[in-house]
PDB file of C-alpha atoms in Angstrom:
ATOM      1  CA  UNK E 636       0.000   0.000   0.000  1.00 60.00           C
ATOM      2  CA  UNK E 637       2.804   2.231   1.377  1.00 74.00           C
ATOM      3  CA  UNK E 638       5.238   3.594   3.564  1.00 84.00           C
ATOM      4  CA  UNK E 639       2.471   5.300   5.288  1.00 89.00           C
ATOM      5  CA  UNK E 640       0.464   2.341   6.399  1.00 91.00           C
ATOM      6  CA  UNK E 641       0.957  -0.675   7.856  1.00 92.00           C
ATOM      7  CA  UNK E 642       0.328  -3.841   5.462  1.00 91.00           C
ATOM      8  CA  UNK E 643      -1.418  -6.775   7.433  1.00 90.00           C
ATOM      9  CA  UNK E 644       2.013  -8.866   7.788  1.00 90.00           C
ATOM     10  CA  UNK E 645       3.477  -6.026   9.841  1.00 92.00           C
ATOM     11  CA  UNK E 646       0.509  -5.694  12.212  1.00 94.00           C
ATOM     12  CA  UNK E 647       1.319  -8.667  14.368  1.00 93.00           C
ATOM     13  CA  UNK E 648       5.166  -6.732  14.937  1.00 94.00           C
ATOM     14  CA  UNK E 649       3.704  -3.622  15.419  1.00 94.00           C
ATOM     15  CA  UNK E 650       0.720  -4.617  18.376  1.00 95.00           C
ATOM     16  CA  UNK E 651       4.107  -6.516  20.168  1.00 93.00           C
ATOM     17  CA  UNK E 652       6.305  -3.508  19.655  1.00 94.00           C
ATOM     18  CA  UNK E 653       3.136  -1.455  21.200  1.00 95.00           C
ATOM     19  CA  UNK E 654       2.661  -3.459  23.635  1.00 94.00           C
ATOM     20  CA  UNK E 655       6.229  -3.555  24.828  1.00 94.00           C
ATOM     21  CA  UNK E 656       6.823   0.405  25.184  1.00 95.00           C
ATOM     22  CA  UNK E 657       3.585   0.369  27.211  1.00 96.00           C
ATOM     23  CA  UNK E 658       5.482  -2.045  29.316  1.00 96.00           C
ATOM     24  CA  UNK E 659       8.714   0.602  29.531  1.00 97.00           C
ATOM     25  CA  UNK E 660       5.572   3.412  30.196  1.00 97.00           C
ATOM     26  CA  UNK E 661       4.478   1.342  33.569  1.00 96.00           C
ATOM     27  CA  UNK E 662       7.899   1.043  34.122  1.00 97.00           C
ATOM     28  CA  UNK E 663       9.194   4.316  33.841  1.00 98.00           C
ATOM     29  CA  UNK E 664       5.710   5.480  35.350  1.00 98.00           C
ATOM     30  CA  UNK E 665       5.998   3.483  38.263  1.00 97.00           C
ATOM     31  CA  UNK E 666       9.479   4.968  39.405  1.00 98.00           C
ATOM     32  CA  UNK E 667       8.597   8.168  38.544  1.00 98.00           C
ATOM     33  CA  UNK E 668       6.631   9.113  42.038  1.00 97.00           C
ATOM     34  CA  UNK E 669       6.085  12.877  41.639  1.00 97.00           C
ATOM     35  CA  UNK E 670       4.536  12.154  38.263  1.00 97.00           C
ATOM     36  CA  UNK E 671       6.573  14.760  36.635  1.00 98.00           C
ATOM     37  CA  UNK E 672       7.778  12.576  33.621  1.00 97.00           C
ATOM     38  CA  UNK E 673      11.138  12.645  34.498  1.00 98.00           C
ATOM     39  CA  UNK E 674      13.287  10.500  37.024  1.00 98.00           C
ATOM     40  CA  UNK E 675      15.277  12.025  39.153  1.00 98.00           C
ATOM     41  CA  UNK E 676      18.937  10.695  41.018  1.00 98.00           C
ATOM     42  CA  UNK E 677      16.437  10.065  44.133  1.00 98.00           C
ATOM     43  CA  UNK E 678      13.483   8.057  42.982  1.00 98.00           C
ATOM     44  CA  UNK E 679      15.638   6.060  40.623  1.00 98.00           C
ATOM     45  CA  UNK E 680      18.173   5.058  43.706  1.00 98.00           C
ATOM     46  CA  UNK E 681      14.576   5.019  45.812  1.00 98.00           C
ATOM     47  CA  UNK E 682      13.168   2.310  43.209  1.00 98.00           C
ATOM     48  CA  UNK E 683      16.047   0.647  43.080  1.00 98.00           C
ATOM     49  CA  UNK E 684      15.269  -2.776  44.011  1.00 97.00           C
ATOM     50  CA  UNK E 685      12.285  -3.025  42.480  1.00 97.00           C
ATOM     51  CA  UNK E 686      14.181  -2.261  39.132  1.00 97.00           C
ATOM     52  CA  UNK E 687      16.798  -4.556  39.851  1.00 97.00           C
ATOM     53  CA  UNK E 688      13.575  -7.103  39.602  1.00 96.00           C
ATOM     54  CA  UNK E 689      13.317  -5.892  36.010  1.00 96.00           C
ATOM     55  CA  UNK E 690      16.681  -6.257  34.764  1.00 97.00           C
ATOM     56  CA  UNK E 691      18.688  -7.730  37.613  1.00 96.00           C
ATOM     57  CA  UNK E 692      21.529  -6.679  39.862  1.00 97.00           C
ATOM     58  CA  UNK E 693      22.654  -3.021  39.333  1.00 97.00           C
ATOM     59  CA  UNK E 694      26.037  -2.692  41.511  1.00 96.00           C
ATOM     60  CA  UNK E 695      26.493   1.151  40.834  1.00 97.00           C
ATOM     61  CA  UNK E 696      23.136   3.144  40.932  1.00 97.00           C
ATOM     62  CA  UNK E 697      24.543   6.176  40.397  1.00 98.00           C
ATOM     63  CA  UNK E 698      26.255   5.334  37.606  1.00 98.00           C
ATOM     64  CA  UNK E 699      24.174   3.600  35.805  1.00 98.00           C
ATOM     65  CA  UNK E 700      21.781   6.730  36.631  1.00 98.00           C
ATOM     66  CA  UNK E 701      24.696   8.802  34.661  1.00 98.00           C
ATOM     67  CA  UNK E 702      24.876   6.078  31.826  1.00 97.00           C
ATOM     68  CA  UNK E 703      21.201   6.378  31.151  1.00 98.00           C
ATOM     69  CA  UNK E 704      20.944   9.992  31.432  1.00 98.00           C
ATOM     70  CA  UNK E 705      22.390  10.818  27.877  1.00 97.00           C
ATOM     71  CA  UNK E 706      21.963  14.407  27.454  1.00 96.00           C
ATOM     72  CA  UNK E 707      23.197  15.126  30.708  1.00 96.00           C
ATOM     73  CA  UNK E 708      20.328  16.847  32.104  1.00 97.00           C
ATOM     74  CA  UNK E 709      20.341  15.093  36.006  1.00 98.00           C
ATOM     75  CA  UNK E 710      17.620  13.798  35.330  1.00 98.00           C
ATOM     76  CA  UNK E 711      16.237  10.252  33.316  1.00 98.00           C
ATOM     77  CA  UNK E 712      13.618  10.977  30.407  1.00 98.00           C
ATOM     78  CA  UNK E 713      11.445   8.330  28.991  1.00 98.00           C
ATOM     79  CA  UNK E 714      13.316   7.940  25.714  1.00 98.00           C
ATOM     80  CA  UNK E 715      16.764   7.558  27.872  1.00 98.00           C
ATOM     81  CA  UNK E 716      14.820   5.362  29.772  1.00 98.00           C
ATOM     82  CA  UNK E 717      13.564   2.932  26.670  1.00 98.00           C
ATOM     83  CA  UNK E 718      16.937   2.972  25.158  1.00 98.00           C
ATOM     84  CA  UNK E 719      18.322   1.753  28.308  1.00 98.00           C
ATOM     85  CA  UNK E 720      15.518  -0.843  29.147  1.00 97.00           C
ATOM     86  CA  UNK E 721      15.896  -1.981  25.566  1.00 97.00           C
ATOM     87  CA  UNK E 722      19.378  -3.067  26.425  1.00 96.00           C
ATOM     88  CA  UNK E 723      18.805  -4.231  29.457  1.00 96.00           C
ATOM     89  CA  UNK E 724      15.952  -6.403  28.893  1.00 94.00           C
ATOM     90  CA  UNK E 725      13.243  -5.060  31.472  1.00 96.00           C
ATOM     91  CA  UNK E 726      10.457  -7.105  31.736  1.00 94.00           C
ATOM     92  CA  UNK E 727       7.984  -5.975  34.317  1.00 92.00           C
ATOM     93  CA  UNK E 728       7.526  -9.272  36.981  1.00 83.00           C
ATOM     94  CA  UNK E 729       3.311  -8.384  37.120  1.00 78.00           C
ATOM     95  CA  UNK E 730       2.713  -8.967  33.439  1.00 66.00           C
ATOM     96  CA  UNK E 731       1.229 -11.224  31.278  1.00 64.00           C
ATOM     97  CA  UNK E 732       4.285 -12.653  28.577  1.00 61.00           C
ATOM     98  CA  UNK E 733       2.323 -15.199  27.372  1.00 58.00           C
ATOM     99  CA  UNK E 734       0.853 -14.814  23.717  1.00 54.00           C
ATOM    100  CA  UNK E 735      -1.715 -16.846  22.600  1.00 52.00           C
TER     101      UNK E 735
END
């Protein structure tokens, strides 16, 4: 059809891809306790050992906090965020995997 729409093969790829940055969202949503779309140092070393559920043992928090935060800013935005949890694999522990 086009490179503006998504042919019928692609749509199972695309729902899965959805579905998994919805994932990161609750993710990044749930560390992110002043609701201010950004993580700071303290709620990311506050979280940390419920993240280290997602992705598994982090020995330096503040430097992985530096690693993810790309541009700098002191703090963690949701695309620094995906990019990281992309990497690292995060899958949420309260979620339903299974595809039918």
């Amino acid at each position: 059809v086009g490179a503006d729409y998504i042919e019928f093969r692609e749509f199972r790829f695309f729902l899965l891809s959805l579905r998994q940055y919805f994932e990161y969202f609750v993710a990044f949503s749930r560390v992110d306790e002043d609701g201010d779309k950004r993580i700071s140092l303290e709620e990311f070393q506050a979280a940390k050992e419920q993240i280290e559920v997602w992705v598994g043992a982090i020995e330096d928090i503040d430097g992985e906090f530096a690693k993810i935060d790309k541009n700098g800013g002191g703090v963690i935005l949701f695309d620094e965020f995906v990019s990281w949890a992309i990497t690292k694999n995060l899958d949420l522990e309260d979620d339903d995997d299974s595809i039918e």
